mmCIF file of C-alpha atoms in Angstrom:
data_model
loop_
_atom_site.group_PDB
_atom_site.id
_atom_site.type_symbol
_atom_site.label_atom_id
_atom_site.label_comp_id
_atom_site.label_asym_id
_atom_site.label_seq_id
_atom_site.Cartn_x
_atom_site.Cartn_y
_atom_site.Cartn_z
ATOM 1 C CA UNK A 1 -30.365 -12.328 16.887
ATOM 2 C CA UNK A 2 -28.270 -13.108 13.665
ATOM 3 C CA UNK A 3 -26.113 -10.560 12.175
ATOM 4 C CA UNK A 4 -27.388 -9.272 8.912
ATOM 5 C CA UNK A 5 -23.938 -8.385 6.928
ATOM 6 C CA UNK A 6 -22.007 -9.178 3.893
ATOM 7 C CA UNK A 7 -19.127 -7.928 2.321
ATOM 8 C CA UNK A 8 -17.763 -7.536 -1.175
ATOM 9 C CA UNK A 9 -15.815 -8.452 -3.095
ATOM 10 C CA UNK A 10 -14.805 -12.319 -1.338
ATOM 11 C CA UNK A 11 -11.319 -12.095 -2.900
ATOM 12 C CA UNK A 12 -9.187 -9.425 -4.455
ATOM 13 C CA UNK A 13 -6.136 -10.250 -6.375
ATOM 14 C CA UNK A 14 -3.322 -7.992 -7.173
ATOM 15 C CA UNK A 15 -0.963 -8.825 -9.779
ATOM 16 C CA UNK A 16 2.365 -7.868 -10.876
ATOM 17 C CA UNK A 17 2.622 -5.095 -8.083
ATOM 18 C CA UNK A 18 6.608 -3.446 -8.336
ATOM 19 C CA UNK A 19 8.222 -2.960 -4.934
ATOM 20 C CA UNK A 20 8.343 0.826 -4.010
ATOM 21 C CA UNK A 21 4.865 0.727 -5.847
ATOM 22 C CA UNK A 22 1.218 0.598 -3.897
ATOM 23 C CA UNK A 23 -2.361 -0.117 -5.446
ATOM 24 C CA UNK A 24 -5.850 0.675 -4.222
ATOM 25 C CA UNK A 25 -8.797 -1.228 -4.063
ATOM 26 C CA UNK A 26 -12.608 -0.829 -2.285
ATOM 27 C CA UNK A 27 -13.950 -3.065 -0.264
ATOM 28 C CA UNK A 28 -18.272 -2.866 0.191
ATOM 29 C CA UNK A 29 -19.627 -3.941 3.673
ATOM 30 C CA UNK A 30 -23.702 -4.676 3.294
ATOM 31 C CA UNK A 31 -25.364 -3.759 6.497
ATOM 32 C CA UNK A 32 -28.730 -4.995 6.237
ATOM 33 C CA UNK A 33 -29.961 -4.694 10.013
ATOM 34 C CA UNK A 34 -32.073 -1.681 10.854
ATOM 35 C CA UNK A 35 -29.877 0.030 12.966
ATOM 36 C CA UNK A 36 -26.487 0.887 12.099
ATOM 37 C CA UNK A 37 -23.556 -0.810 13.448
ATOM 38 C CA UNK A 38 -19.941 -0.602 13.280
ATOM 39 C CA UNK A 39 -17.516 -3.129 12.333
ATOM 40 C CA UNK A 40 -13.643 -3.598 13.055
ATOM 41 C CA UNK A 41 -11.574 -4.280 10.446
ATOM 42 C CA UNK A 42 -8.027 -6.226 10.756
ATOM 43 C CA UNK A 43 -5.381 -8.364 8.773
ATOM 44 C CA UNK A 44 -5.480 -12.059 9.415
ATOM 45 C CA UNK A 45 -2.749 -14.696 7.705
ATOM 46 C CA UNK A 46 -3.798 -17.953 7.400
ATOM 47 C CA UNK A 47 -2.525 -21.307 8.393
ATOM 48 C CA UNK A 48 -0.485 -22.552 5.213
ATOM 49 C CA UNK A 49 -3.202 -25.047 4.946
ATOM 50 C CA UNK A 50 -5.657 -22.355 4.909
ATOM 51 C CA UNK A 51 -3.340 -20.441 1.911
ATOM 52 C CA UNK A 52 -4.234 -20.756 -1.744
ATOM 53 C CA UNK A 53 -1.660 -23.208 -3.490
ATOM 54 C CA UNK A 54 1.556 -21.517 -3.691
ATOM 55 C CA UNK A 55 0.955 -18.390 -2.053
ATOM 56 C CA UNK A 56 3.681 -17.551 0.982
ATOM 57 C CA UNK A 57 2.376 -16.008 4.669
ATOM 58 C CA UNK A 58 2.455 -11.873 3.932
ATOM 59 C CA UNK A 59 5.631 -10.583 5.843
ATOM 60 C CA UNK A 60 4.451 -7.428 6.916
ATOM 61 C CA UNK A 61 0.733 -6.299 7.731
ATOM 62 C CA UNK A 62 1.526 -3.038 8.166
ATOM 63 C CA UNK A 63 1.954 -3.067 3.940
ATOM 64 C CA UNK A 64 -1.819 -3.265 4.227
ATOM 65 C CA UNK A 65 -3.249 0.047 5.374
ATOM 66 C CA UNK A 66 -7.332 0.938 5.821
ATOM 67 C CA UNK A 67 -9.310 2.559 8.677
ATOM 68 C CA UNK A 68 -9.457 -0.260 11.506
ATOM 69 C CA UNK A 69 -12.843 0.630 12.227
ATOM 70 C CA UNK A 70 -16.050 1.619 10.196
ATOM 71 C CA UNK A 71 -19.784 2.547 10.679
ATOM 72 C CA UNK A 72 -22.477 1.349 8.431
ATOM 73 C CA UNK A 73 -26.032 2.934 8.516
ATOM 74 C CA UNK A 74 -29.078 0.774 9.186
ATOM 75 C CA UNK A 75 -29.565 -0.620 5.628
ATOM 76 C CA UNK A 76 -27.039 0.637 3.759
ATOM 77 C CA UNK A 77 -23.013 0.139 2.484
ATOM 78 C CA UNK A 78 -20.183 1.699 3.616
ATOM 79 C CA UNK A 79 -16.807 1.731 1.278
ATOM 80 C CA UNK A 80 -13.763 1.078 2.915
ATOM 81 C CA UNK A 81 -10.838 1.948 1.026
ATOM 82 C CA UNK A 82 -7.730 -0.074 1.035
ATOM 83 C CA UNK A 83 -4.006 0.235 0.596
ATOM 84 C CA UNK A 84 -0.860 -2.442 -0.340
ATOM 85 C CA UNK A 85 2.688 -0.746 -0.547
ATOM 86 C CA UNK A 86 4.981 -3.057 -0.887
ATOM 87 C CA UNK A 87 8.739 -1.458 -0.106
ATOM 88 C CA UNK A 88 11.205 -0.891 -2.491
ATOM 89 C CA UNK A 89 13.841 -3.621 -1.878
ATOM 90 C CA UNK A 90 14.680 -6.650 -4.558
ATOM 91 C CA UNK A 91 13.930 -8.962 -1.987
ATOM 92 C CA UNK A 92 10.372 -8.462 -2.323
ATOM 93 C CA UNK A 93 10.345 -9.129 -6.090
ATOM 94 C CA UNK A 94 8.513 -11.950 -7.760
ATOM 95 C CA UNK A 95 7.097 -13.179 -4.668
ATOM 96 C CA UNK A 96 3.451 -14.501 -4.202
ATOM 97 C CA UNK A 97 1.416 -13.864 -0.544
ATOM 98 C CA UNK A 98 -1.755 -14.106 1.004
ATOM 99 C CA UNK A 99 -3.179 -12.177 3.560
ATOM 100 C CA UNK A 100 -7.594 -11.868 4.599
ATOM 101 C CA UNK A 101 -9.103 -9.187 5.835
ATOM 102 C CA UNK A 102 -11.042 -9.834 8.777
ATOM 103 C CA UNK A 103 -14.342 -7.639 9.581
ATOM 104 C CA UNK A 104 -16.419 -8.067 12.313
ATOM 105 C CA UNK A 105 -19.577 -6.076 14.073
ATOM 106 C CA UNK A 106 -17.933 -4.346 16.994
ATOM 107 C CA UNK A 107 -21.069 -5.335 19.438
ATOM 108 C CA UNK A 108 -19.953 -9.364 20.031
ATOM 109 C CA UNK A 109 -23.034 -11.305 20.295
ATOM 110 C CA UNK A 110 -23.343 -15.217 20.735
ATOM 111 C CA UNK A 111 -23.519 -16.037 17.361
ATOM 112 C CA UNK A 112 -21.195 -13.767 15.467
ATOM 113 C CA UNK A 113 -19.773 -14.136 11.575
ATOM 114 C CA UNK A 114 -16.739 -12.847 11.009
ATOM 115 C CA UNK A 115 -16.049 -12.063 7.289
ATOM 116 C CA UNK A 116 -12.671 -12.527 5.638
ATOM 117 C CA UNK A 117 -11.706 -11.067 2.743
ATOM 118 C CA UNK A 118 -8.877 -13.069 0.864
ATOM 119 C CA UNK A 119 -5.938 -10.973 -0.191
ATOM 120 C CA UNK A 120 -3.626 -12.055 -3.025
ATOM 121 C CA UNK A 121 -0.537 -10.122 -3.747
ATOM 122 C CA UNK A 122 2.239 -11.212 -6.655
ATOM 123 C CA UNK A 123 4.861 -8.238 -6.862
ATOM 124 C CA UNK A 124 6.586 -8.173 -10.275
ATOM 125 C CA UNK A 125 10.023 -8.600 -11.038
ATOM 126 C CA UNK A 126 11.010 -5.208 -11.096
ATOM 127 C CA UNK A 127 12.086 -3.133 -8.328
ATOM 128 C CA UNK A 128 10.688 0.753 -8.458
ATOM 129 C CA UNK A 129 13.142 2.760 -7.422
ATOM 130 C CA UNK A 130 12.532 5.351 -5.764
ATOM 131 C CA UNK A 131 14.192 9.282 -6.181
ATOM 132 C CA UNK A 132 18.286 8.528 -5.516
ATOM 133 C CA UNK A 133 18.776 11.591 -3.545
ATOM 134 C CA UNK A 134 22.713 11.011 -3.496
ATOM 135 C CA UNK A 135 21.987 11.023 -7.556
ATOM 136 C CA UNK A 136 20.134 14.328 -7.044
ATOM 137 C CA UNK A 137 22.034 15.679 -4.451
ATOM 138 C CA UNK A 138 25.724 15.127 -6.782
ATOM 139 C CA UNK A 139 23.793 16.511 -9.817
ATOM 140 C CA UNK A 140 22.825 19.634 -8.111
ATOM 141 C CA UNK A 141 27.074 19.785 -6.706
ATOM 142 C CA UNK A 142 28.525 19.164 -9.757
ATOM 143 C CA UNK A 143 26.391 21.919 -11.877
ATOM 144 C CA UNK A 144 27.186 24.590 -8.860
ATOM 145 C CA UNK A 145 31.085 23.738 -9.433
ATOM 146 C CA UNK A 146 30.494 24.285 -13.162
ATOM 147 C CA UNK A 147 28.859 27.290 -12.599
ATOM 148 C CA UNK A 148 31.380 28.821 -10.456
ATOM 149 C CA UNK A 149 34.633 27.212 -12.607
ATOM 150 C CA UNK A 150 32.669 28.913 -15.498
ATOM 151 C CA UNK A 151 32.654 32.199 -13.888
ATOM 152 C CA UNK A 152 35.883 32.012 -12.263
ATOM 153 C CA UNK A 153 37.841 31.204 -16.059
ATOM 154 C CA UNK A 154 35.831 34.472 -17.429
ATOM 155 C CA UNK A 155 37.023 36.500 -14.537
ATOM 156 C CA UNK A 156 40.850 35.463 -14.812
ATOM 157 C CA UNK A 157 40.375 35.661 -18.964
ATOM 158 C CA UNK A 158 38.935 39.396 -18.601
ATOM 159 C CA UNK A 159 41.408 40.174 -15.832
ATOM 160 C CA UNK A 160 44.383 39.245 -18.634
ATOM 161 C CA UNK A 161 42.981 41.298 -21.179
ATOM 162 C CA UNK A 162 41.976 44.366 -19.941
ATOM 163 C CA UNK A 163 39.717 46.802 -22.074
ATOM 164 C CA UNK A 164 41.694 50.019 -23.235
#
């Protein structure tokens, strides 16, 4: 017996992702058997040969984030929704990568297709940062010390000029 899947979209492309930023995308797996089935789902980096012109081995898989595996009914779809986040360091700035997502059925028979989805990620140029906290935290300081200086310089002012 041949497996009866498909999966869609072949390719996605994300462009102009900012580090610290992440983008969302759905990915369609066809079951067209009669019975369900359920299918495991992992990252796979090509050979550079294997790579689209240009495009660099992704450094991390972990960036990539989905359920690893999924269950299809017996002639149906299931959605599978998945996640890049790139982190929020220059390095990762105006780079290009390539990364597939693999899917196959969970029960291994002799003549088993896996699918591969082909992953292209460009981040911009721009870093997004995200909240400084020592920003924050040195804002929050320095309007406490106002505050109190404020409050302290009406206290002494009063205490010089009493009311009669």
């Amino acid at each position: 017996m041949a497996w009866s899947f498909s999966v869609s979209p072949v390719e996605v492309k994300i462009d102009n992702l900012p580090p610290g930023e992440a983008a969302e995308f759905n990915l369609t797996i066809h079951n067209k058997d009669n019975t369900s089935h359920t299918f495991i789902l992992t990252t796979h980096n090509p050979e550079e040969s294997e790579r689209r012109q240009g495009r660099a081995e992704f450094p991390n898989s972990s960036w990539v984030s989905f359920p690893h595996q999924v269950e299809a009914q017996a002639n149906s779809e299931a959605e599978v929704r998945v996640k890049v986040a790139v982190p929020s360091q220059q390095k990762w700035a105006g780079k290009d990568w390539e990364i597939w997502l693999s899917i196959t059925p969970e029960e291994k028979e002799l003549l088993v297709v896996n699918y591969y989805i082909r992953l292209l990620v460009s981040t911009g140029k721009e870093v997004q940062a995200g909240p400084n906290m020592g920003l924050i935290i040195a804002i929050a300081i320095g309007i406490l010390l106002l505050g109190y200086s404020i409050h302290y310089f009406r206290r002494k002012a009063k205490a010089k000029h009493p009311r009669h």
